[in-house]
Amino acid sequence: MLPLPHQPLQVAAVPSQRVPAREDEAGPWHTEAVCRRDEAGLFFAPSKEPTAARLAREEAAKRVCARCPVMVECREHALLQPEPYGVWGGLTAAERRVVLARRRRREVELKKAASAGQRIAAAG
């Protein structure tokens, strides 16, 4: 059943066990995250969310990310974990999968180029 326009969407809570443990001299990066203040519900989909509602929610979450001082740290965390759900660092789960696939292809290409360079140097 679709929510009525005047009813807020119910969204899943941010999983507490997924909070990263990395700290630097200023403390954990996620303490500065804008999403921790009051908009965490935008970042994770409720079950059976209609496509139009999901796209609107993800765009709203990305707008929050765009003004976040730790967006880059958040994105890298989500890519390194890898986080399977939600909007992290301005990227959806599907967008993060694309980034990870591109990184893997780039690593393979660099390894191939390095081994080709070693063969050329050994032959020369």
Coordinates of N, CA and C in Angstrom, one line a residue:
M1 N 0.8 -1.2 0.0 CA 0.0 0.0 0.0 C 0.9 1.2 0.0
L2 N 0.6 2.2 -0.9 CA 1.4 3.4 -1.0 C 1.0 4.3 0.2
P3 N 2.0 5.0 0.8 CA 1.6 6.0 1.8 C 0.8 7.2 1.2
L4 N -0.1 7.7 2.0 CA -0.8 8.9 1.6 C 0.1 10.1 1.6
P5 N -0.1 11.1 0.8 CA 0.8 12.2 0.7 C 1.0 12.9 2.0
H6 N 0.0 12.9 2.9 CA 0.2 13.6 4.2 C 0.9 12.7 5.3
Q7 N 1.1 11.4 4.9 CA 1.8 10.5 5.9 C 3.3 10.4 5.6
P8 N 4.1 10.6 6.6 CA 5.5 10.4 6.3 C 5.9 9.0 6.0
L9 N 6.9 8.8 5.2 CA 7.4 7.4 4.9 C 8.0 6.9 6.2
Q10 N 7.8 5.6 6.4 CA 8.6 5.0 7.5 C 9.9 4.4 6.9
V11 N 11.0 4.7 7.5 CA 12.2 4.3 7.0 C 13.0 3.5 8.1
A12 N 13.8 2.6 7.6 CA 14.6 1.8 8.5 C 15.6 2.7 9.3
A13 N 15.9 2.3 10.5 CA 16.8 3.0 11.4 C 18.2 2.7 10.9
V14 N 19.1 3.7 11.1 CA 20.5 3.5 10.7 C 21.1 2.4 11.6
P15 N 21.7 1.4 11.0 CA 22.2 0.3 11.8 C 23.4 0.8 12.6
S16 N 23.3 0.6 14.0 CA 24.4 1.1 14.8 C 25.7 0.3 14.7
Q17 N 25.6 -1.0 14.4 CA 26.8 -1.8 14.3 C 27.7 -1.4 13.1
R18 N 27.1 -0.6 12.2 CA 27.9 -0.3 11.0 C 28.7 1.0 11.1
V19 N 28.7 1.6 12.3 CA 29.4 2.8 12.6 C 30.9 2.5 12.5
P20 N 31.7 3.2 11.7 CA 33.1 2.9 11.5 C 33.9 3.2 12.8
A21 N 35.0 2.5 12.9 CA 35.8 2.7 14.1 C 37.0 3.6 13.9
R22 N 37.3 4.0 12.7 CA 38.5 4.8 12.4 C 38.4 6.1 13.1
E23 N 39.5 6.5 13.7 CA 39.6 7.8 14.4 C 40.9 8.5 14.0
D24 N 40.9 9.8 14.0 CA 42.1 10.5 13.9 C 42.3 11.5 15.1
E25 N 43.2 12.4 15.0 CA 43.4 13.3 16.2 C 42.2 14.1 16.6
A26 N 41.3 14.4 15.6 CA 40.0 15.1 15.9 C 38.9 14.2 16.4
G27 N 39.1 12.9 16.4 CA 38.0 12.0 16.8 C 37.5 11.3 15.5
P28 N 36.5 10.5 15.7 CA 36.0 9.7 14.5 C 35.3 10.7 13.5
W29 N 35.6 10.4 12.3 CA 35.1 11.3 11.2 C 33.5 11.4 11.3
H30 N 32.9 10.4 11.6 CA 31.4 10.3 11.5 C 30.7 11.2 12.5
T31 N 31.5 11.7 13.5 CA 30.8 12.6 14.5 C 30.5 14.0 13.8
E32 N 31.2 14.3 12.8 CA 30.9 15.5 12.0 C 29.9 15.4 10.9
A33 N 29.4 14.2 10.7 CA 28.5 13.9 9.6 C 27.1 14.7 9.8
V34 N 26.7 15.3 8.8 CA 25.4 16.1 8.8 C 24.3 15.1 9.0
C35 N 24.4 13.9 8.4 CA 23.2 13.0 8.5 C 23.0 12.5 9.9
R36 N 23.9 12.6 10.8 CA 23.8 12.2 12.2 C 22.9 13.1 13.0
R37 N 22.6 14.3 12.5 CA 21.9 15.3 13.3 C 20.4 15.0 13.3
D38 N 19.8 15.0 12.2 CA 18.3 14.8 12.2 C 17.7 14.2 11.0
E39 N 18.5 13.8 10.0 CA 18.0 13.4 8.7 C 18.4 12.0 8.4
A40 N 18.8 11.1 9.3 CA 19.2 9.8 9.0 C 18.2 8.9 8.3
G41 N 16.9 9.2 8.5 CA 15.9 8.4 7.8 C 15.9 8.5 6.3
L42 N 16.5 9.6 5.8 CA 16.6 9.7 4.3 C 17.6 8.7 3.7
F43 N 18.5 8.2 4.4 CA 19.6 7.4 3.9 C 19.4 5.9 3.7
F44 N 18.3 5.4 4.3 CA 18.0 4.0 4.2 C 16.6 3.8 3.8
A45 N 16.4 2.8 2.9 CA 15.0 2.6 2.3 C 14.1 1.8 3.3
P46 N 12.9 2.2 3.3 CA 11.9 1.4 4.0 C 11.6 0.1 3.1
S47 N 11.1 -0.9 3.7 CA 10.8 -2.1 2.9 C 9.6 -1.7 1.9
K48 N 9.7 -2.3 0.8 CA 8.7 -2.1 -0.3 C 8.5 -0.7 -0.7
E49 N 9.6 0.1 -0.7 CA 9.4 1.5 -1.1 C 9.2 1.7 -2.6
P50 N 8.2 2.4 -3.0 CA 7.9 2.6 -4.4 C 9.1 3.3 -5.1
T51 N 9.3 3.0 -6.3 CA 10.5 3.6 -7.1 C 10.5 5.1 -7.0
A52 N 9.4 5.8 -7.3 CA 9.4 7.2 -7.3 C 9.8 7.8 -5.9
A53 N 9.2 7.1 -4.9 CA 9.6 7.6 -3.5 C 11.0 7.3 -3.2
R54 N 11.6 6.2 -3.6 CA 13.0 5.9 -3.4 C 13.9 6.9 -4.1
L55 N 13.6 7.2 -5.4 CA 14.4 8.2 -6.1 C 14.3 9.6 -5.4
A56 N 13.2 10.0 -5.0 CA 13.0 11.3 -4.3 C 13.8 11.3 -3.0
R57 N 13.7 10.2 -2.2 CA 14.4 10.1 -1.0 C 15.9 10.1 -1.2
E58 N 16.4 9.4 -2.2 CA 17.8 9.4 -2.5 C 18.4 10.7 -2.9
E59 N 17.6 11.4 -3.7 CA 18.0 12.8 -4.1 C 18.1 13.7 -2.9
A60 N 17.1 13.6 -2.0 CA 17.1 14.4 -0.8 C 18.4 14.1 0.0
A61 N 18.7 12.8 0.1 CA 19.8 12.4 0.9 C 21.1 12.9 0.3
K62 N 21.2 12.9 -1.1 CA 22.4 13.4 -1.8 C 22.5 14.9 -1.5
R63 N 21.4 15.6 -1.4 CA 21.5 17.0 -1.1 C 22.1 17.3 0.3
V64 N 21.8 16.4 1.2 CA 22.3 16.5 2.5 C 23.8 16.2 2.5
C65 N 24.2 15.2 1.7 CA 25.6 14.8 1.6 C 26.4 15.9 0.9
A66 N 25.8 16.6 0.0 CA 26.5 17.7 -0.7 C 27.0 18.8 0.2
R67 N 26.4 19.0 1.3 CA 26.8 20.0 2.3 C 27.5 19.4 3.5
C68 N 27.8 18.2 3.4 CA 28.5 17.5 4.6 C 30.0 17.7 4.6
P69 N 30.6 18.1 5.7 CA 32.1 18.3 5.7 C 32.9 17.0 5.6
V70 N 32.2 15.9 5.8 CA 33.0 14.6 5.8 C 32.5 13.7 4.7
M71 N 31.9 14.2 3.6 CA 31.4 13.4 2.6 C 32.4 12.5 2.0
V72 N 33.6 13.0 1.7 CA 34.7 12.1 1.1 C 35.0 10.9 2.0
E73 N 35.2 11.2 3.3 CA 35.5 10.2 4.3 C 34.4 9.1 4.4
C74 N 33.2 9.6 4.3 CA 32.0 8.7 4.4 C 32.0 7.8 3.1
R75 N 32.2 8.4 2.0 CA 32.2 7.7 0.7 C 33.2 6.6 0.7
E76 N 34.4 7.0 1.1 CA 35.5 6.0 1.2 C 35.2 4.9 2.2
H77 N 34.7 5.2 3.3 CA 34.3 4.2 4.3 C 33.3 3.2 3.6
A78 N 32.3 3.7 2.9 CA 31.3 2.9 2.3 C 31.9 2.0 1.2
L79 N 32.9 2.5 0.5 CA 33.5 1.7 -0.5 C 34.4 0.7 0.0
L80 N 35.1 1.0 1.1 CA 36.0 0.0 1.7 C 35.4 -1.1 2.5
Q81 N 34.2 -0.8 3.1 CA 33.5 -1.8 3.9 C 33.1 -3.1 3.2
P82 N 32.5 -3.2 2.1 CA 31.6 -2.2 1.5 C 30.3 -2.2 2.1
E83 N 29.7 -1.0 2.2 CA 28.3 -0.9 2.8 C 27.3 -1.3 1.7
P84 N 26.5 -2.3 2.0 CA 25.5 -2.8 1.0 C 24.3 -2.0 0.8
Y85 N 23.9 -1.1 1.7 CA 22.6 -0.4 1.7 C 22.8 1.1 2.0
G86 N 21.8 1.8 1.5 CA 21.8 3.2 1.9 C 22.6 4.1 1.0
V87 N 22.4 5.4 1.3 CA 23.2 6.5 0.6 C 24.3 6.8 1.6
W88 N 25.6 6.7 1.1 CA 26.8 7.0 1.9 C 27.6 7.9 1.0
G89 N 28.1 9.0 1.6 CA 29.0 9.9 0.8 C 28.4 10.4 -0.5
G90 N 27.1 10.5 -0.6 CA 26.5 11.0 -1.8 C 26.3 10.0 -2.9
L91 N 26.5 8.7 -2.6 CA 26.3 7.6 -3.5 C 25.4 6.6 -3.0
T92 N 24.5 6.1 -3.9 CA 23.6 5.0 -3.5 C 24.4 3.7 -3.6
A93 N 23.8 2.6 -3.1 CA 24.4 1.3 -3.2 C 24.8 0.9 -4.6
A94 N 23.9 1.2 -5.5 CA 24.1 0.8 -6.9 C 25.3 1.7 -7.5
E95 N 25.3 2.9 -7.2 CA 26.4 3.8 -7.6 C 27.8 3.4 -7.0
R96 N 27.7 2.9 -5.8 CA 29.0 2.4 -5.2 C 29.5 1.2 -5.9
R97 N 28.5 0.3 -6.3 CA 28.9 -0.9 -7.0 C 29.6 -0.6 -8.3
V98 N 29.1 0.5 -9.0 CA 29.8 0.9 -10.2 C 31.2 1.4 -10.0
V99 N 31.3 2.3 -8.9 CA 32.6 2.8 -8.6 C 33.6 1.7 -8.2
L100 N 33.2 0.7 -7.5 CA 34.0 -0.4 -7.1 C 34.4 -1.2 -8.3
A101 N 33.5 -1.5 -9.2 CA 33.8 -2.2 -10.4 C 34.9 -1.5 -11.3
R102 N 34.7 -0.1 -11.4 CA 35.7 0.7 -12.1 C 37.1 0.6 -11.4
R103 N 37.1 0.7 -10.1 CA 38.4 0.6 -9.4 C 39.0 -0.8 -9.6
R104 N 38.2 -1.8 -9.6 CA 38.8 -3.2 -9.9 C 39.4 -3.3 -11.3
R105 N 38.6 -2.8 -12.3 CA 39.1 -2.8 -13.6 C 40.4 -2.0 -13.8
R106 N 40.5 -0.8 -13.1 CA 41.7 0.0 -13.2 C 42.8 -0.7 -12.5
E107 N 42.6 -1.4 -11.4 CA 43.7 -2.1 -10.8 C 44.2 -3.2 -11.7
V108 N 43.3 -3.9 -12.4 CA 43.7 -5.0 -13.3 C 44.5 -4.4 -14.4
E109 N 44.1 -3.3 -15.0 CA 44.8 -2.6 -16.1 C 46.2 -2.2 -15.6
L110 N 46.3 -1.6 -14.4 CA 47.6 -1.2 -13.9 C 48.6 -2.4 -13.7
K111 N 48.0 -3.5 -13.2 CA 48.9 -4.7 -13.0 C 49.3 -5.2 -14.4
K112 N 48.5 -5.2 -15.4 CA 48.8 -5.7 -16.7 C 49.9 -4.8 -17.3
A113 N 49.8 -3.5 -17.1 CA 50.7 -2.5 -17.6 C 52.1 -2.7 -16.9
A114 N 52.0 -2.9 -15.6 CA 53.3 -3.1 -14.9 C 54.0 -4.3 -15.3
S115 N 53.3 -5.4 -15.5 CA 53.9 -6.7 -15.9 C 54.4 -6.6 -17.3
A116 N 53.7 -5.8 -18.2 CA 54.2 -5.6 -19.5 C 55.5 -4.8 -19.5
G117 N 55.5 -3.8 -18.6 CA 56.7 -3.0 -18.5 C 57.9 -3.8 -18.0
Q118 N 57.7 -4.7 -17.1 CA 58.8 -5.6 -16.6 C 59.3 -6.5 -17.6
R119 N 58.4 -7.0 -18.5 CA 58.8 -7.9 -19.6 C 59.7 -7.1 -20.6
I120 N 59.3 -5.9 -20.9 CA 60.1 -5.1 -21.8 C 61.4 -4.8 -21.2
A121 N 61.5 -4.4 -20.0 CA 62.8 -4.1 -19.3 C 63.7 -5.3 -19.3
A122 N 63.1 -6.5 -19.0 CA 63.9 -7.7 -19.0 C 64.4 -8.1 -20.3
A123 N 63.6 -7.8 -21.4 CA 64.1 -8.2 -22.7 C 65.1 -7.2 -23.3
G124 N 65.1 -6.0 -22.7 CA 65.9 -4.9 -23.3 C 67.3 -5.0 -22.8

